[in-house]
N, CA and C of each residue as an Amber inpcrd file, in Angstrom:
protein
   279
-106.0730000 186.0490000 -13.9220000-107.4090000 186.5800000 -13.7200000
-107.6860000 186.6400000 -12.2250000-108.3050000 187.8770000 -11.7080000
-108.1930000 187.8390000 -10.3810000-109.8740000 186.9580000  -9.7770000
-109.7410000 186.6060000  -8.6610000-110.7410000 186.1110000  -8.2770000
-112.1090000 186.3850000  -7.6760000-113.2630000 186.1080000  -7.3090000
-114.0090000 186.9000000  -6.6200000-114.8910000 186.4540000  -5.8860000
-114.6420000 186.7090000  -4.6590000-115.8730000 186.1290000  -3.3820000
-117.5720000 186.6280000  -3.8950000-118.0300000 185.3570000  -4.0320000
-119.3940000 185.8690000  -4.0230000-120.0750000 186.2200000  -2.3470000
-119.0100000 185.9910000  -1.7240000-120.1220000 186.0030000  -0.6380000
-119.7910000 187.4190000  -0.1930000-118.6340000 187.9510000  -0.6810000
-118.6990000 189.9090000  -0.5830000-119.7740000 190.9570000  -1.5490000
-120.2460000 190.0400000  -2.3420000-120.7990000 190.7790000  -3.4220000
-122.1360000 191.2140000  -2.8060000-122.5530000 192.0870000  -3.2340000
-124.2780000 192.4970000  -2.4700000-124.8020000 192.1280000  -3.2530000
-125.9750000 191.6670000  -2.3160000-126.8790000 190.8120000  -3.1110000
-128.1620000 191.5830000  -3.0130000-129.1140000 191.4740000  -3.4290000
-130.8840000 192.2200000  -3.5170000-131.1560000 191.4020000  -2.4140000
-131.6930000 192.5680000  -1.5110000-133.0210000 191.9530000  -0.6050000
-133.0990000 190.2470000  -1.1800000-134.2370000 189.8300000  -1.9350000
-134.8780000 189.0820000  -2.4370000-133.4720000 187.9480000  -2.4070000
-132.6970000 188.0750000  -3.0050000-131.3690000 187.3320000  -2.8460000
-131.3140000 186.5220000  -1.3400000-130.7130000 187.7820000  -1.3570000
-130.2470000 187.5330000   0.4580000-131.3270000 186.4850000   1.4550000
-132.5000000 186.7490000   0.9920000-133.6040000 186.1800000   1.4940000
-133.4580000 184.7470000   1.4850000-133.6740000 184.2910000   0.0950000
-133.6080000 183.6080000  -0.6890000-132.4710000 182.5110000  -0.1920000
-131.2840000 183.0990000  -0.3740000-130.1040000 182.4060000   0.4000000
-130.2610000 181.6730000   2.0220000-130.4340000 183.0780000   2.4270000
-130.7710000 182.8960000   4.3850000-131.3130000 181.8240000   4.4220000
-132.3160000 180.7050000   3.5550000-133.2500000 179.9680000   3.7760000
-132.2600000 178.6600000   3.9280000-131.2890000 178.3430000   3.6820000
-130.5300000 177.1130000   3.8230000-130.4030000 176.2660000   2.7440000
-131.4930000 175.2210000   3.1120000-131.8390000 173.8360000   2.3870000
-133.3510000 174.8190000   1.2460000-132.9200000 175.4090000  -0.2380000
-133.1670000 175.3580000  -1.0860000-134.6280000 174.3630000  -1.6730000
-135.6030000 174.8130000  -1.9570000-136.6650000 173.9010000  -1.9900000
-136.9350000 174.4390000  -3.9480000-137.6400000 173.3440000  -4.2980000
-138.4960000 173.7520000  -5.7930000-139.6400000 174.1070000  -5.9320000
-140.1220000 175.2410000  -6.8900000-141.6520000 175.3970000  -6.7150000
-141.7090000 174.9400000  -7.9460000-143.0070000 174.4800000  -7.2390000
-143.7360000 173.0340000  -8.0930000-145.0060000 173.5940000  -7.9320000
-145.8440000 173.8980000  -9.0930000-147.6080000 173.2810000  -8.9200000
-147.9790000 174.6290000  -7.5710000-147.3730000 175.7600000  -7.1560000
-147.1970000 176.6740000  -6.6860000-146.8520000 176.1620000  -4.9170000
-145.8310000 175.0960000  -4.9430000-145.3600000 174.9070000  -3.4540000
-144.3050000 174.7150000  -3.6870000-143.5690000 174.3810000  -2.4780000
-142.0260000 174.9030000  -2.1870000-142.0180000 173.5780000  -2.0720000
-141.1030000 172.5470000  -2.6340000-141.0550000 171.2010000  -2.3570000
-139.6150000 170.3390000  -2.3390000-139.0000000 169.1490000  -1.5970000
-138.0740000 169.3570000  -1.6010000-138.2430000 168.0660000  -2.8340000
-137.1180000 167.7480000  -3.7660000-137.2850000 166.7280000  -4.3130000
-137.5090000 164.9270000  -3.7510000-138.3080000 164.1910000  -4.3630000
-139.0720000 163.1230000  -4.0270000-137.7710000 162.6920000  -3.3470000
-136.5600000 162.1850000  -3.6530000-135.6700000 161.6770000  -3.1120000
-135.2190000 161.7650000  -2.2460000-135.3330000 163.0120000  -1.9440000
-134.9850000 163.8760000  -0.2980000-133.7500000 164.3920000  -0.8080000
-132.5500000 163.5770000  -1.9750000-131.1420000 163.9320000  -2.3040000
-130.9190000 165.3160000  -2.3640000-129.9320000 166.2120000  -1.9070000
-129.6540000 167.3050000  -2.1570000-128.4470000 167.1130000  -2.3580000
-127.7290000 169.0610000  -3.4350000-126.4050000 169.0980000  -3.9010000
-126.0830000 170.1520000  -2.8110000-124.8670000 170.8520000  -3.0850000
-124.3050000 171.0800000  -2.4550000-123.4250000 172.4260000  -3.7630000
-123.9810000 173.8500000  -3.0120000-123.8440000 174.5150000  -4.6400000
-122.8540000 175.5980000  -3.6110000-121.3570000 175.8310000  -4.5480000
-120.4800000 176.3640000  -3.9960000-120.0510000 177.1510000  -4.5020000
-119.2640000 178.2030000  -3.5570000-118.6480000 179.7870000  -4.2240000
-117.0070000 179.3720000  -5.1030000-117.4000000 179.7290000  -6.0140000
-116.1350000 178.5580000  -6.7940000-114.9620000 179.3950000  -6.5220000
-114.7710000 180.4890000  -5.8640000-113.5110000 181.4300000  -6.0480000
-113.3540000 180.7590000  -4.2420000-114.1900000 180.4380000  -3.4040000
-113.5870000 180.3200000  -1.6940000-113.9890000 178.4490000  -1.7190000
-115.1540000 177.8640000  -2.2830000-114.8420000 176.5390000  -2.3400000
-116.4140000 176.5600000  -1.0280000-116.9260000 177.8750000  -0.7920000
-117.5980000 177.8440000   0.5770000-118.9750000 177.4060000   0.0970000
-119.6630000 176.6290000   0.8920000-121.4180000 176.2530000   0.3200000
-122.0150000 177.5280000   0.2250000-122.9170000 177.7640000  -0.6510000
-123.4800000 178.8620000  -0.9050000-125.1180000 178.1060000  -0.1400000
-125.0030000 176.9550000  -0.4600000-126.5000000 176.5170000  -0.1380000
-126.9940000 174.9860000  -0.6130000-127.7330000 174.3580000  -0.0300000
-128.0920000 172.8630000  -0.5840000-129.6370000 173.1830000  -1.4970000
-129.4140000 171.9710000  -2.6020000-130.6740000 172.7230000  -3.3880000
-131.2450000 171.2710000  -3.9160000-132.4090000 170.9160000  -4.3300000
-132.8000000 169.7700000  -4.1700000-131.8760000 169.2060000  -5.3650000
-131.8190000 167.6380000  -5.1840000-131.7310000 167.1200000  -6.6410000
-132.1790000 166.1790000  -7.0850000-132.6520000 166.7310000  -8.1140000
-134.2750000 166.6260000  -9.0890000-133.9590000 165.6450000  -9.9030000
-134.9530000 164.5530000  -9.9890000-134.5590000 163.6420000 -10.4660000
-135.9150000 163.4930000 -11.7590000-135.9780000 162.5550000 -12.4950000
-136.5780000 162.0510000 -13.6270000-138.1250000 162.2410000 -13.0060000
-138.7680000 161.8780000 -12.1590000-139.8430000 161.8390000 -10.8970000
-140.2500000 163.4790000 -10.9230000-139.2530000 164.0220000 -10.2320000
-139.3440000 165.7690000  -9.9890000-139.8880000 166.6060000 -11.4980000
-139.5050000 166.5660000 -12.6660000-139.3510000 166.9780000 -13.6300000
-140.5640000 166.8430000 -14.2340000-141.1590000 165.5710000 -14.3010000
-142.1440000 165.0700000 -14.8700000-143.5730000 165.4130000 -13.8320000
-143.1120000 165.6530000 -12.9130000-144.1000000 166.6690000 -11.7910000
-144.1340000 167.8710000 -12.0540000-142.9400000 169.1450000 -12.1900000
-142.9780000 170.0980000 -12.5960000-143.4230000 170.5700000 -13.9490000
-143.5850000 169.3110000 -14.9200000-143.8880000 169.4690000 -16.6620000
-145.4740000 169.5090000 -16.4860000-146.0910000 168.5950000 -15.3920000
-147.4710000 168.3230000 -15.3780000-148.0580000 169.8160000 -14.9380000
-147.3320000 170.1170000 -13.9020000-148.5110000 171.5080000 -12.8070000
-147.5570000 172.5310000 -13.9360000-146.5560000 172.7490000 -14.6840000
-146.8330000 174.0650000 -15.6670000-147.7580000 173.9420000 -16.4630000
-148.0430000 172.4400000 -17.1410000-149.0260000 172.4520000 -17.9610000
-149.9980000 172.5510000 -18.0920000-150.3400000 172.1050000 -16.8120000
-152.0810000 172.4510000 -16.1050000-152.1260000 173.9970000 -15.7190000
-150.9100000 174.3730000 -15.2600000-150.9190000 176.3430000 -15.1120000
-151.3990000 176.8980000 -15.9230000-150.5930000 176.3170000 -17.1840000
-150.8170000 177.7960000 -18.7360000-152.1110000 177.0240000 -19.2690000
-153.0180000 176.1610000 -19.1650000-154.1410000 175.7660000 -19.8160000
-154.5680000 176.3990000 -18.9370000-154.8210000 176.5230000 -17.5570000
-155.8810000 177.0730000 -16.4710000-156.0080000 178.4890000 -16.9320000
-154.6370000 179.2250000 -17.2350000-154.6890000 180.1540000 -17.7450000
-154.0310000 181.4000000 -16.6410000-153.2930000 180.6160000 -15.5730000
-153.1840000 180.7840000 -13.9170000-151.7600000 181.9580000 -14.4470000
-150.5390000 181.1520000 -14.9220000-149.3280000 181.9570000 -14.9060000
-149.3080000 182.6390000 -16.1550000-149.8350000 181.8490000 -17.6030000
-149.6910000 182.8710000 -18.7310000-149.9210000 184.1760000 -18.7380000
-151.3140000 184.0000000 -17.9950000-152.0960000 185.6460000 -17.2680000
-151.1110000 186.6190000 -16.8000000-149.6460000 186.5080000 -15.8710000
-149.1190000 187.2610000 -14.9470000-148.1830000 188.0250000 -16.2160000
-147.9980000 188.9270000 -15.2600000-146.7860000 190.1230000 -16.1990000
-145.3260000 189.3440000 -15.5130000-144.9380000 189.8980000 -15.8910000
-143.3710000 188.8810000 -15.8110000-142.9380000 189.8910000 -14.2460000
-143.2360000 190.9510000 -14.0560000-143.0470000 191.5530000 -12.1210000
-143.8790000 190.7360000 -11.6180000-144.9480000 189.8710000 -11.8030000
-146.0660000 189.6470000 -11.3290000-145.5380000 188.4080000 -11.2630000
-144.9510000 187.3840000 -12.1330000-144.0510000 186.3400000 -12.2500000
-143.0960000 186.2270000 -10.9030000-142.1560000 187.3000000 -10.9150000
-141.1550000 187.4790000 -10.3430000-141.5440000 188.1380000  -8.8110000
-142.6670000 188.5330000  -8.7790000-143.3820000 188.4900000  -7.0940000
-143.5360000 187.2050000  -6.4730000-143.9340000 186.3810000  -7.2300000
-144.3990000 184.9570000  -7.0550000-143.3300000 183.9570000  -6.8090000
-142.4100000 184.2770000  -7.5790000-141.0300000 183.4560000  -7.1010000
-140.2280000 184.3440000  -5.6340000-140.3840000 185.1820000  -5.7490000
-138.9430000 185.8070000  -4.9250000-139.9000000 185.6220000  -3.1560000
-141.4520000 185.6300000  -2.8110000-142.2900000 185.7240000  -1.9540000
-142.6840000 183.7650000  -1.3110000
């Protein structure tokens, strides 16, 4: 099976963006946050072995933060409301 560089592949605007940023953050509760631990992984192009990027890692703490502010979202009535482009403005911005 032949192999394949992700880092030749084109990526979307929004991608590329996305990437350029380095150290990888979580949105949480609508902020960019890094996990409580500070710990980050280390997420790689499995065909060159090259870092693609560090991304938090989320621990038991993180999760139970992110379960609270979705839940308070879709009762507020904040994200259920959005169209899924309207979703996907919100993440990629």
């Amino acid at each position: 099976m032949p192999t394949v560089n992700l880092a030749k592949i084109e990526k979307s605007a929004a991608t590329s963006a996305f990437l350029a940023r380095g150290n990888m953050q979580m949105l949480i509760g609508g902020e960019w946050v890094d996990a409580l631990s500070g710990d980050t992984l280390e997420t790689r192009d499995p065909a060159t072995g090259d870092v693609l990027a560090r991304v938090p890692a989320a621990g038991a703490d993180d999760v139970a933060h992110a379960v609270r502010a979705a839940r308070d979202a879709f009762r507020a009535g904040v994200w259920s409301a959005l169209t899924p482009s309207e979703r996907a403005r919100v993440l990629w911005h």
